[in-house]
GROMACS .gro file of C-alpha atoms in nm:
model
  304
    1UNK     CA    1  16.175  13.070  -4.250
    2UNK     CA    2  16.078  13.112  -4.616
    3UNK     CA    3  15.753  13.302  -4.635
    4UNK     CA    4  15.614  13.063  -4.896
    5UNK     CA    5  15.659  12.780  -4.645
    6UNK     CA    6  15.525  12.974  -4.347
    7UNK     CA    7  15.198  13.117  -4.473
    8UNK     CA    8  14.888  12.910  -4.552
    9UNK     CA    9  14.862  12.873  -4.933
   10UNK     CA   10  14.547  13.086  -4.950
   11UNK     CA   11  14.704  13.374  -4.754
   12UNK     CA   12  15.020  13.358  -4.965
   13UNK     CA   13  14.822  13.365  -5.291
   14UNK     CA   14  14.610  13.658  -5.170
   15UNK     CA   15  14.921  13.855  -5.074
   16UNK     CA   16  15.094  13.780  -5.404
   17UNK     CA   17  14.786  13.891  -5.598
   18UNK     CA   18  14.750  14.209  -5.391
   19UNK     CA   19  15.117  14.294  -5.451
   20UNK     CA   20  15.041  14.319  -5.824
   21UNK     CA   21  14.756  14.569  -5.785
   22UNK     CA   22  14.794  14.938  -5.863
   23UNK     CA   23  14.645  15.015  -5.523
   24UNK     CA   24  14.933  14.846  -5.342
   25UNK     CA   25  15.199  14.979  -5.579
   26UNK     CA   26  15.076  15.335  -5.518
   27UNK     CA   27  15.067  15.284  -5.140
   28UNK     CA   28  15.420  15.145  -5.143
   29UNK     CA   29  15.552  15.436  -5.351
   30UNK     CA   30  15.372  15.691  -5.133
   31UNK     CA   31  15.515  15.536  -4.816
   32UNK     CA   32  15.870  15.535  -4.949
   33UNK     CA   33  15.840  15.903  -5.047
   34UNK     CA   34  15.688  15.994  -4.710
   35UNK     CA   35  15.969  15.827  -4.517
   36UNK     CA   36  16.234  15.996  -4.731
   37UNK     CA   37  16.074  16.332  -4.651
   38UNK     CA   38  16.084  16.255  -4.279
   39UNK     CA   39  16.458  16.192  -4.294
   40UNK     CA   40  16.527  16.543  -4.424
   41UNK     CA   41  16.277  16.709  -4.188
   42UNK     CA   42  16.465  16.994  -4.009
   43UNK     CA   43  16.361  16.877  -3.662
   44UNK     CA   44  16.516  16.532  -3.701
   45UNK     CA   45  16.862  16.481  -3.550
   46UNK     CA   46  17.098  16.404  -3.837
   47UNK     CA   47  17.384  16.287  -3.610
   48UNK     CA   48  17.210  15.964  -3.507
   49UNK     CA   49  17.073  15.709  -3.754
   50UNK     CA   50  16.700  15.662  -3.685
   51UNK     CA   51  16.623  15.358  -3.472
   52UNK     CA   52  16.363  15.097  -3.572
   53UNK     CA   53  16.199  14.912  -3.283
   54UNK     CA   54  16.235  14.560  -3.418
   55UNK     CA   55  16.037  14.276  -3.268
   56UNK     CA   56  16.070  13.994  -3.525
   57UNK     CA   57  15.707  14.041  -3.632
   58UNK     CA   58  15.573  14.112  -3.979
   59UNK     CA   59  15.506  14.483  -3.920
   60UNK     CA   60  15.857  14.573  -3.804
   61UNK     CA   61  16.006  14.365  -4.085
   62UNK     CA   62  15.787  14.540  -4.343
   63UNK     CA   63  15.893  14.875  -4.198
   64UNK     CA   64  16.257  14.774  -4.238
   65UNK     CA   65  16.192  14.676  -4.600
   66UNK     CA   66  16.044  15.018  -4.674
   67UNK     CA   67  16.357  15.180  -4.531
   68UNK     CA   68  16.574  14.950  -4.742
   69UNK     CA   69  16.377  15.029  -5.057
   70UNK     CA   70  16.404  15.399  -4.976
   71UNK     CA   71  16.782  15.369  -4.939
   72UNK     CA   72  16.784  15.502  -4.582
   73UNK     CA   73  17.010  15.429  -4.286
   74UNK     CA   74  16.865  15.291  -3.963
   75UNK     CA   75  16.950  15.074  -3.664
   76UNK     CA   76  16.748  14.776  -3.545
   77UNK     CA   77  16.659  14.824  -3.177
   78UNK     CA   78  16.581  14.486  -3.021
   79UNK     CA   79  16.436  14.445  -2.672
   80UNK     CA   80  16.504  14.103  -2.523
   81UNK     CA   81  16.289  14.067  -2.213
   82UNK     CA   82  16.230  13.692  -2.222
   83UNK     CA   83  15.870  13.716  -2.341
   84UNK     CA   84  15.887  13.621  -2.708
   85UNK     CA   85  15.666  13.349  -2.847
   86UNK     CA   86  15.833  13.012  -2.922
   87UNK     CA   87  16.102  13.027  -3.192
   88UNK     CA   88  16.010  13.386  -3.277
   89UNK     CA   89  16.370  13.506  -3.253
   90UNK     CA   90  16.504  13.245  -3.497
   91UNK     CA   91  16.434  13.479  -3.787
   92UNK     CA   92  16.707  13.718  -3.672
   93UNK     CA   93  16.989  13.517  -3.835
   94UNK     CA   94  16.792  13.472  -4.158
   95UNK     CA   95  16.706  13.841  -4.159
   96UNK     CA   96  17.073  13.933  -4.129
   97UNK     CA   97  17.161  13.706  -4.421
   98UNK     CA   98  16.873  13.850  -4.624
   99UNK     CA   99  16.984  14.210  -4.572
  100UNK     CA  100  17.353  14.134  -4.610
  101UNK     CA  101  17.436  14.347  -4.307
  102UNK     CA  102  17.243  14.424  -3.993
  103UNK     CA  103  17.305  14.721  -3.769
  104UNK     CA  104  17.144  14.661  -3.433
  105UNK     CA  105  17.148  14.734  -3.062
  106UNK     CA  106  17.017  14.486  -2.806
  107UNK     CA  107  16.842  14.595  -2.487
  108UNK     CA  108  16.799  14.333  -2.216
  109UNK     CA  109  16.597  14.341  -1.896
  110UNK     CA  110  16.747  14.224  -1.568
  111UNK     CA  111  16.493  13.941  -1.549
  112UNK     CA  112  16.234  13.780  -1.779
  113UNK     CA  113  15.904  13.961  -1.826
  114UNK     CA  114  15.693  13.703  -1.635
  115UNK     CA  115  15.922  13.745  -1.334
  116UNK     CA  116  15.898  14.123  -1.364
  117UNK     CA  117  15.520  14.095  -1.345
  118UNK     CA  118  15.535  13.857  -1.048
  119UNK     CA  119  15.777  14.079  -0.854
  120UNK     CA  120  15.571  14.395  -0.896
  121UNK     CA  121  15.245  14.222  -0.810
  122UNK     CA  122  15.404  14.082  -0.493
  123UNK     CA  123  15.539  14.425  -0.403
  124UNK     CA  124  15.203  14.591  -0.458
  125UNK     CA  125  15.016  14.333  -0.254
  126UNK     CA  126  15.273  14.354   0.027
  127UNK     CA  127  15.206  14.727   0.055
  128UNK     CA  128  14.830  14.691   0.036
  129UNK     CA  129  14.763  14.811  -0.317
  130UNK     CA  130  14.430  14.696  -0.460
  131UNK     CA  131  14.252  14.678  -0.792
  132UNK     CA  132  13.963  14.917  -0.859
  133UNK     CA  133  13.732  14.642  -0.736
  134UNK     CA  134  13.924  14.626  -0.408
  135UNK     CA  135  14.087  14.292  -0.485
  136UNK     CA  136  14.449  14.183  -0.466
  137UNK     CA  137  14.663  14.268  -0.767
  138UNK     CA  138  14.685  13.971  -1.002
  139UNK     CA  139  14.791  13.867  -1.351
  140UNK     CA  140  14.460  13.982  -1.499
  141UNK     CA  141  14.465  14.322  -1.327
  142UNK     CA  142  14.798  14.489  -1.249
  143UNK     CA  143  14.637  14.789  -1.086
  144UNK     CA  144  14.867  15.074  -0.981
  145UNK     CA  145  15.185  14.884  -1.069
  146UNK     CA  146  15.093  14.850  -1.439
  147UNK     CA  147  15.305  15.146  -1.546
  148UNK     CA  148  15.604  15.018  -1.348
  149UNK     CA  149  15.579  14.678  -1.514
  150UNK     CA  150  15.561  14.816  -1.868
  151UNK     CA  151  15.839  15.064  -1.793
  152UNK     CA  152  16.079  14.793  -1.680
  153UNK     CA  153  15.987  14.558  -1.965
  154UNK     CA  154  15.986  14.815  -2.245
  155UNK     CA  155  15.983  15.188  -2.190
  156UNK     CA  156  16.304  15.218  -1.989
  157UNK     CA  157  16.490  15.166  -2.317
  158UNK     CA  158  16.319  15.441  -2.513
  159UNK     CA  159  16.583  15.706  -2.451
  160UNK     CA  160  16.893  15.486  -2.437
  161UNK     CA  161  16.950  15.490  -2.811
  162UNK     CA  162  17.113  15.821  -2.894
  163UNK     CA  163  17.126  15.911  -2.526
  164UNK     CA  164  17.220  16.274  -2.472
  165UNK     CA  165  17.099  16.376  -2.818
  166UNK     CA  166  16.767  16.548  -2.879
  167UNK     CA  167  16.516  16.477  -3.155
  168UNK     CA  168  16.646  16.132  -3.237
  169UNK     CA  169  16.394  15.963  -3.468
  170UNK     CA  170  16.237  15.631  -3.370
  171UNK     CA  171  16.042  15.426  -3.623
  172UNK     CA  172  15.756  15.201  -3.511
  173UNK     CA  173  15.579  14.935  -3.715
  174UNK     CA  174  15.247  15.009  -3.542
  175UNK     CA  175  14.941  15.059  -3.756
  176UNK     CA  176  14.621  15.261  -3.706
  177UNK     CA  177  14.409  14.957  -3.630
  178UNK     CA  178  14.600  14.893  -3.309
  179UNK     CA  179  14.432  15.162  -3.103
  180UNK     CA  180  14.292  15.515  -3.086
  181UNK     CA  181  14.631  15.666  -3.008
  182UNK     CA  182  14.783  15.516  -3.322
  183UNK     CA  183  14.486  15.628  -3.532
  184UNK     CA  184  14.525  15.983  -3.401
  185UNK     CA  185  14.894  15.986  -3.487
  186UNK     CA  186  14.823  15.864  -3.839
  187UNK     CA  187  14.578  16.147  -3.892
  188UNK     CA  188  14.868  16.379  -3.811
  189UNK     CA  189  15.078  16.228  -4.092
  190UNK     CA  190  15.241  15.968  -3.867
  191UNK     CA  191  15.520  16.191  -3.729
  192UNK     CA  192  15.526  16.329  -3.375
  193UNK     CA  193  15.772  16.521  -3.163
  194UNK     CA  194  15.741  16.404  -2.803
  195UNK     CA  195  15.816  16.594  -2.486
  196UNK     CA  196  15.812  16.411  -2.152
  197UNK     CA  197  15.532  16.564  -1.946
  198UNK     CA  198  15.669  16.428  -1.618
  199UNK     CA  199  16.036  16.505  -1.672
  200UNK     CA  200  16.096  16.853  -1.806
  201UNK     CA  201  16.469  16.783  -1.832
  202UNK     CA  202  16.419  16.491  -2.071
  203UNK     CA  203  16.518  16.562  -2.428
  204UNK     CA  204  16.245  16.555  -2.694
  205UNK     CA  205  16.241  16.278  -2.952
  206UNK     CA  206  16.065  16.207  -3.281
  207UNK     CA  207  15.832  15.909  -3.327
  208UNK     CA  208  15.715  15.800  -3.671
  209UNK     CA  209  15.477  15.533  -3.798
  210UNK     CA  210  15.570  15.455  -4.160
  211UNK     CA  211  15.302  15.185  -4.200
  212UNK     CA  212  15.031  15.362  -4.006
  213UNK     CA  213  14.784  15.362  -4.295
  214UNK     CA  214  14.864  15.006  -4.409
  215UNK     CA  215  14.640  14.703  -4.368
  216UNK     CA  216  14.739  14.344  -4.291
  217UNK     CA  217  14.716  14.244  -4.656
  218UNK     CA  218  14.949  14.531  -4.752
  219UNK     CA  219  15.213  14.410  -4.507
  220UNK     CA  220  15.191  14.054  -4.634
  221UNK     CA  221  15.200  14.175  -4.996
  222UNK     CA  222  15.527  14.358  -4.935
  223UNK     CA  223  15.689  14.065  -4.758
  224UNK     CA  224  15.576  13.820  -5.026
  225UNK     CA  225  15.681  14.043  -5.316
  226UNK     CA  226  16.027  14.090  -5.162
  227UNK     CA  227  16.053  13.719  -5.071
  228UNK     CA  228  16.155  13.814  -4.718
  229UNK     CA  229  16.210  13.550  -4.450
  230UNK     CA  230  15.960  13.555  -4.164
  231UNK     CA  231  15.943  13.422  -3.812
  232UNK     CA  232  15.847  13.053  -3.788
  233UNK     CA  233  15.563  13.170  -3.564
  234UNK     CA  234  15.364  13.236  -3.880
  235UNK     CA  235  15.382  12.868  -3.976
  236UNK     CA  236  15.210  12.752  -3.658
  237UNK     CA  237  14.858  12.697  -3.786
  238UNK     CA  238  14.778  12.345  -3.669
  239UNK     CA  239  14.528  12.491  -3.423
  240UNK     CA  240  14.354  12.775  -3.611
  241UNK     CA  241  14.213  13.018  -3.356
  242UNK     CA  242  14.040  13.351  -3.350
  243UNK     CA  243  14.008  13.628  -3.093
  244UNK     CA  244  13.770  13.886  -3.228
  245UNK     CA  245  13.859  13.926  -3.595
  246UNK     CA  246  14.230  13.864  -3.550
  247UNK     CA  247  14.356  13.515  -3.624
  248UNK     CA  248  14.621  13.345  -3.416
  249UNK     CA  249  14.910  13.308  -3.406
  250UNK     CA  250  14.978  13.664  -3.301
  251UNK     CA  251  15.324  13.806  -3.253
  252UNK     CA  252  15.269  13.936  -2.905
  253UNK     CA  253  15.447  13.839  -2.588
  254UNK     CA  254  15.315  13.510  -2.458
  255UNK     CA  255  15.253  13.659  -2.112
  256UNK     CA  256  15.020  13.941  -2.218
  257UNK     CA  257  14.697  13.927  -2.012
  258UNK     CA  258  14.489  14.096  -2.281
  259UNK     CA  259  14.520  13.801  -2.518
  260UNK     CA  260  14.543  13.509  -2.277
  261UNK     CA  261  14.194  13.377  -2.351
  262UNK     CA  262  14.083  13.015  -2.362
  263UNK     CA  263  14.168  12.988  -2.733
  264UNK     CA  264  14.517  13.125  -2.677
  265UNK     CA  265  14.561  12.883  -2.387
  266UNK     CA  266  14.511  12.593  -2.630
  267UNK     CA  267  14.756  12.748  -2.874
  268UNK     CA  268  15.021  12.783  -2.603
  269UNK     CA  269  14.957  12.430  -2.475
  270UNK     CA  270  15.029  12.297  -2.824
  271UNK     CA  271  15.323  12.515  -2.928
  272UNK     CA  272  15.475  12.645  -2.605
  273UNK     CA  273  15.401  12.407  -2.316
  274UNK     CA  274  15.714  12.514  -2.128
  275UNK     CA  275  15.612  12.880  -2.131
  276UNK     CA  276  15.256  12.793  -2.037
  277UNK     CA  277  15.368  12.581  -1.741
  278UNK     CA  278  15.592  12.866  -1.629
  279UNK     CA  279  15.298  13.106  -1.636
  280UNK     CA  280  15.072  12.869  -1.444
  281UNK     CA  281  15.344  12.812  -1.182
  282UNK     CA  282  15.404  13.186  -1.141
  283UNK     CA  283  15.038  13.285  -1.155
  284UNK     CA  284  14.792  13.027  -1.015
  285UNK     CA  285  14.510  13.259  -1.121
  286UNK     CA  286  14.583  13.168  -1.484
  287UNK     CA  287  14.527  12.799  -1.422
  288UNK     CA  288  14.221  12.885  -1.213
  289UNK     CA  289  14.072  13.092  -1.494
  290UNK     CA  290  14.087  12.805  -1.738
  291UNK     CA  291  13.971  12.549  -1.483
  292UNK     CA  292  13.669  12.765  -1.397
  293UNK     CA  293  13.596  12.813  -1.767
  294UNK     CA  294  13.542  12.444  -1.838
  295UNK     CA  295  13.184  12.378  -1.931
  296UNK     CA  296  13.094  12.746  -1.962
  297UNK     CA  297  13.000  12.904  -2.290
  298UNK     CA  298  13.156  13.200  -2.462
  299UNK     CA  299  12.996  13.376  -2.757
  300UNK     CA  300  12.738  13.097  -2.787
  301UNK     CA  301  13.003  12.827  -2.815
  302UNK     CA  302  13.119  12.587  -2.549
  303UNK     CA  303  13.471  12.653  -2.420
  304UNK     CA  304  13.692  12.345  -2.424
   0.00000   0.00000   0.00000
């Protein structure tokens, strides 16, 4: 979808104005130079083109643009686990047309993410695993099976690209504001060599965060200035929502417990009723949460 059609006019104008500032131009130039230096870093495996974890969202697309502007080779690594927000994936065809050519590898789970969650929760409850509060495992608290769920949905693919080669470089679109771990990595110049602590035989790999010191407005400024297509998810503003200081819609999986609040429930009901019904059928505790919430207040405002 054309970015000028997707973004609210105010956001588009702000991004366009920011793109013309010296502050942004300097950040963009610094980032391009930094990434070019990473590519020639002696530790990085030169036999395998670095892989970009690509999730259709604005951050991974902005990361790809930086690599394009820097004239660097890379491969889009796309995980398809059946958890994308409605229509999110439609940008892939437009993105390929925009770039002219698209090198990518798809990684697919055996079953959709919601079913992965359900299966592991059932397994854990069958064998008597409990939450820290001594309750049954549930959608809101995965307990001891949390790592197994995330491994099957995401992390099992981390070493498949360039398998058998050490120090392959992976590029992430994550930014410092997304957690303490990311902030720590940024303070170390955004480039890490990882060794698996649990598997001493696993080959080390390189992880980099090209946009680690970027802000939201910087990402939008780059996409606007390059007239890049974006996911139609960014056009879905009929129900403006907020969770903390982050406005919906957010480009996270629709079955992520951390963001499934009452506001997000309304957003899903409007834009993704099929996915929402699937979640409520698989996890009755989701429906129960919203039913119990009717009439209560949250942050001084009545939940609807």
